[in-house]
Short mmCIF file of C-alpha atoms in Angstrom, two decimals:
data_model
loop_
_atom_site.label_atom_id
_atom_site.label_comp_id
_atom_site.label_asym_id
_atom_site.label_seq_id
_atom_site.Cartn_x
_atom_site.Cartn_y
_atom_site.Cartn_z
CA MET A 1105 -12.00 -4.79 5.22
CA VAL A 1106 -13.77 -5.93 1.71
CA ARG A 1107 -13.22 -9.41 0.58
CA TYR A 1108 -13.85 -10.08 -2.82
CA SER A 1109 -14.80 -13.62 -2.76
CA GLU A 1110 -16.70 -16.15 0.31
CA SER A 1111 -13.43 -17.64 0.69
CA GLY A 1112 -11.48 -14.26 1.95
CA VAL A 1113 -8.49 -15.34 1.05
CA VAL A 1114 -6.67 -11.78 1.31
CA GLU A 1115 -7.31 -9.14 3.22
CA TRP A 1116 -8.37 -5.77 1.89
CA VAL A 1117 -8.19 -2.12 2.56
CA GLN A 1118 -9.87 0.87 0.83
CA SER A 1119 -9.43 4.40 1.07
CA GLY A 1120 -12.42 7.07 0.96
CA GLY A 1121 -10.82 8.68 -2.61
CA GLY A 1122 -7.50 9.34 -1.82
CA PRO A 1123 -4.32 7.38 -1.40
CA LEU A 1124 -3.57 4.47 0.64
CA ILE A 1125 -0.18 4.81 3.48
CA ALA A 1126 2.04 2.23 4.79
CA VAL A 1127 3.03 4.14 8.10
CA PRO A 1128 5.64 2.26 10.34
CA GLU A 1129 3.64 1.30 13.36
CA THR A 1130 6.58 3.05 15.72
CA VAL A 1131 5.99 6.20 15.20
CA LEU A 1132 1.64 6.03 14.15
CA PRO A 1133 0.96 8.91 16.42
CA PHE A 1134 2.92 11.15 14.49
CA TRP A 1135 0.52 10.74 11.31
CA THR A 1136 -2.19 12.82 11.50
CA GLY A 1137 -3.66 12.63 8.19
CA ALA A 1138 -6.60 15.42 7.22
CA ASP A 1139 -6.47 17.11 10.81
CA GLY A 1140 -4.20 20.32 10.92
CA GLU A 1141 -4.13 23.40 8.91
CA GLU A 1142 -5.66 24.15 5.80
CA ASN A 1143 -4.21 22.67 2.74
CA ALA A 1144 -0.72 21.60 5.16
CA SER A 1145 -1.91 18.30 7.07
CA ASP A 1146 -0.31 15.21 6.72
CA TYR A 1147 -3.33 14.42 4.01
CA ASP A 1148 -2.22 17.29 1.77
CA ARG A 1149 1.01 15.58 1.90
CA ALA A 1150 0.28 12.59 0.57
CA CYS A 1151 -2.30 13.85 -2.00
CA GLU A 1152 1.08 15.58 -3.31
CA ILE A 1153 3.18 12.12 -4.21
CA ASP A 1154 3.15 12.15 -7.67
CA GLY A 1155 2.90 9.15 -9.57
CA TYR A 1156 2.31 5.49 -8.09
CA LEU A 1157 4.20 5.66 -5.05
CA GLY A 1158 6.40 7.64 -2.95
CA LEU A 1159 7.82 8.52 0.97
CA LEU A 1160 7.19 11.10 3.56
CA PRO A 1161 9.23 11.91 6.86
CA VAL A 1162 6.69 10.76 9.49
CA GLY A 1163 8.46 11.02 13.08
CA ASP A 1164 12.08 9.95 12.99
CA SER A 1165 10.96 7.16 10.58
CA ALA A 1166 8.82 7.48 6.83
CA ALA A 1167 5.67 6.04 5.20
CA LEU A 1168 4.91 4.84 1.88
CA VAL A 1169 2.35 6.36 -0.09
CA LEU A 1170 0.90 4.55 -2.24
CA GLY A 1171 -0.38 7.16 -5.10
CA ASP A 1172 -1.79 7.40 -8.43
CA GLN A 1173 -5.70 6.83 -7.60
CA PRO A 1174 -7.47 4.47 -4.97
CA ALA A 1175 -7.57 1.50 -5.34
CA SER A 1176 -8.54 -1.81 -3.19
CA THR A 1177 -4.99 -3.07 -1.86
CA ALA A 1178 -4.66 -5.80 -0.60
CA PHE A 1179 -0.17 -7.27 0.96
CA LEU A 1180 0.70 -10.96 0.13
CA PRO A 1181 3.74 -11.61 1.84
CA GLU A 1182 4.67 -14.47 -0.55
CA HIS A 1183 5.85 -12.25 -3.14
CA GLY A 1184 6.83 -9.35 -0.59
CA ALA A 1185 3.93 -6.95 -2.37
CA PHE A 1186 1.30 -4.84 -2.26
CA VAL A 1187 -1.56 -5.96 -4.90
CA ARG A 1188 -3.50 -3.07 -6.30
CA LEU A 1189 -6.93 -3.70 -7.91
CA TRP A 1190 -7.92 -1.48 -10.34
CA ALA A 1191 -10.00 -4.15 -12.03
CA ALA A 1192 -11.05 -7.66 -12.09
CA GLU A 1193 -14.35 -9.66 -11.92
CA SER A 1194 -12.85 -12.07 -8.47
CA GLU A 1195 -10.94 -12.37 -5.62
CA ASP A 1196 -9.85 -15.63 -7.03
CA GLU A 1197 -9.17 -13.79 -10.57
CA VAL A 1198 -7.36 -11.95 -9.22
CA LEU A 1199 -4.97 -13.72 -7.02
CA ALA A 1200 -4.50 -16.10 -9.89
CA GLY A 1201 -3.37 -14.00 -11.83
CA VAL A 1202 -0.34 -12.05 -9.42
CA ASP A 1203 2.33 -14.37 -10.54
CA THR A 1204 2.22 -13.96 -14.18
CA ALA A 1205 1.75 -10.16 -13.33
CA ILE A 1206 5.02 -10.17 -11.16
CA THR A 1207 7.25 -11.98 -13.58
CA SER A 1208 5.44 -10.14 -16.39
CA ALA A 1209 5.80 -6.65 -14.68
CA GLU A 1210 7.33 -3.63 -16.37
CA TRP A 1211 8.79 -1.93 -13.51
CA LEU A 1212 7.92 2.23 -13.75
CA HIS A 1213 9.40 3.95 -10.32
CA GLU A 1214 11.87 2.58 -7.61
CA VAL A 1215 12.64 4.26 -3.99
CA ARG A 1216 14.44 2.71 -1.34
CA TRP A 1217 12.61 2.48 1.97
CA GLU A 1218 14.08 1.99 5.61
CA VAL A 1219 11.85 0.11 7.58
CA PRO A 1220 11.98 -0.31 11.46
CA GLY A 1221 9.25 -3.08 11.70
CA THR A 1222 5.76 -3.57 11.27
CA VAL A 1223 3.63 -1.02 9.39
CA LEU A 1224 0.23 -0.37 8.78
CA LEU A 1225 -1.55 -0.34 5.26
CA PHE A 1226 -4.96 2.73 6.00
CA ASP A 1227 -6.17 6.05 4.51
CA SER A 1228 -4.16 8.37 4.58
CA ALA A 1229 -6.90 10.63 5.81
CA TRP A 1230 -7.32 8.60 8.88
CA PRO A 1231 -4.98 9.86 12.08
CA GLY A 1232 -2.67 6.83 13.30
CA LYS A 1233 -4.27 7.08 16.44
CA ASP A 1234 -7.21 6.26 14.92
CA THR A 1235 -6.80 3.38 12.87
CA ASP A 1236 -8.63 1.41 15.33
CA ARG A 1237 -11.45 2.90 13.77
CA THR A 1238 -11.09 2.45 10.12
CA ASP A 1239 -10.05 -0.36 7.98
CA CYS A 1240 -6.18 -0.87 8.16
CA LEU A 1241 -4.49 -3.47 7.68
CA ARG A 1242 -1.02 -5.14 9.65
CA VAL A 1243 1.72 -6.06 7.69
CA GLU A 1244 4.85 -7.17 8.92
CA LEU A 1245 7.54 -6.73 7.65
CA GLU A 1246 12.04 -7.04 8.80
CA PRO A 1247 13.43 -4.23 10.06
CA GLY A 1248 15.93 -2.79 7.66
CA ARG A 1249 16.39 -0.94 4.32
CA TYR A 1250 13.95 -2.20 1.37
CA ALA A 1251 13.78 -1.76 -2.41
CA VAL A 1252 10.14 -0.58 -3.39
CA ARG A 1253 9.24 -0.84 -7.36
CA ALA A 1254 5.67 -0.21 -8.57
CA ALA A 1255 3.98 -1.59 -11.73
CA ASN A 1256 0.21 -1.51 -13.39
CA VAL A 1257 0.04 -4.58 -15.06
CA GLN A 1258 -2.73 -6.50 -17.13
CA PRO A 1259 -2.20 -10.39 -16.24
CA GLY A 1260 -5.81 -11.41 -18.01
CA PRO A 1261 -8.26 -10.26 -20.33
CA GLU A 1262 -10.49 -8.76 -17.52
CA THR A 1263 -8.20 -7.92 -15.05
CA TRP A 1264 -5.82 -5.26 -14.31
CA LEU A 1265 -3.35 -4.48 -11.40
CA GLY A 1266 -1.22 -2.37 -9.92
CA LEU A 1267 1.90 -3.93 -7.66
CA VAL A 1268 3.91 -2.46 -4.96
CA GLN A 1269 7.00 -4.45 -3.94
CA LEU A 1270 9.12 -4.78 -1.33
CA ARG A 1271 12.31 -6.35 -1.75
CA ARG A 1272 15.05 -6.97 0.99
CA LEU A 1273 18.62 -5.13 0.68
CA PRO A 1274 21.05 -6.48 2.64
#
């Protein structure tokens, strides 16, 4: 995990260059990452997602792909949001800007995601069965339907963030 301050308030996950993916824990063994046929791997499918986010079938569920560009990413449960660090001086600067970022965001894209429970966020190149060998972040979610939306924001003069917010639907 990458930490941007000595306090290590939140855990950050990075990718080796491709998209990050949030895979439901129940279907982790079905995510094969970059393993597989040439140009037909799960990683290739994740790289084909156009825009800030998208869903891919995995087993009998779906995984959430955080697209656009690789970025250190954390999950802030109090905001129900993944925070993607495009640029900032420190973790403290990022965290100080999240409230403003969420309230001022112009949300660009939204999908509906049916979640069976806890998901793991990790580099989409890794197979799900190997998440114990790479940086990953366990995000505990209540089973159910979520509206997932994305935005890019600049909460400070030198701070640029991507947001992916999950809102539980009734």
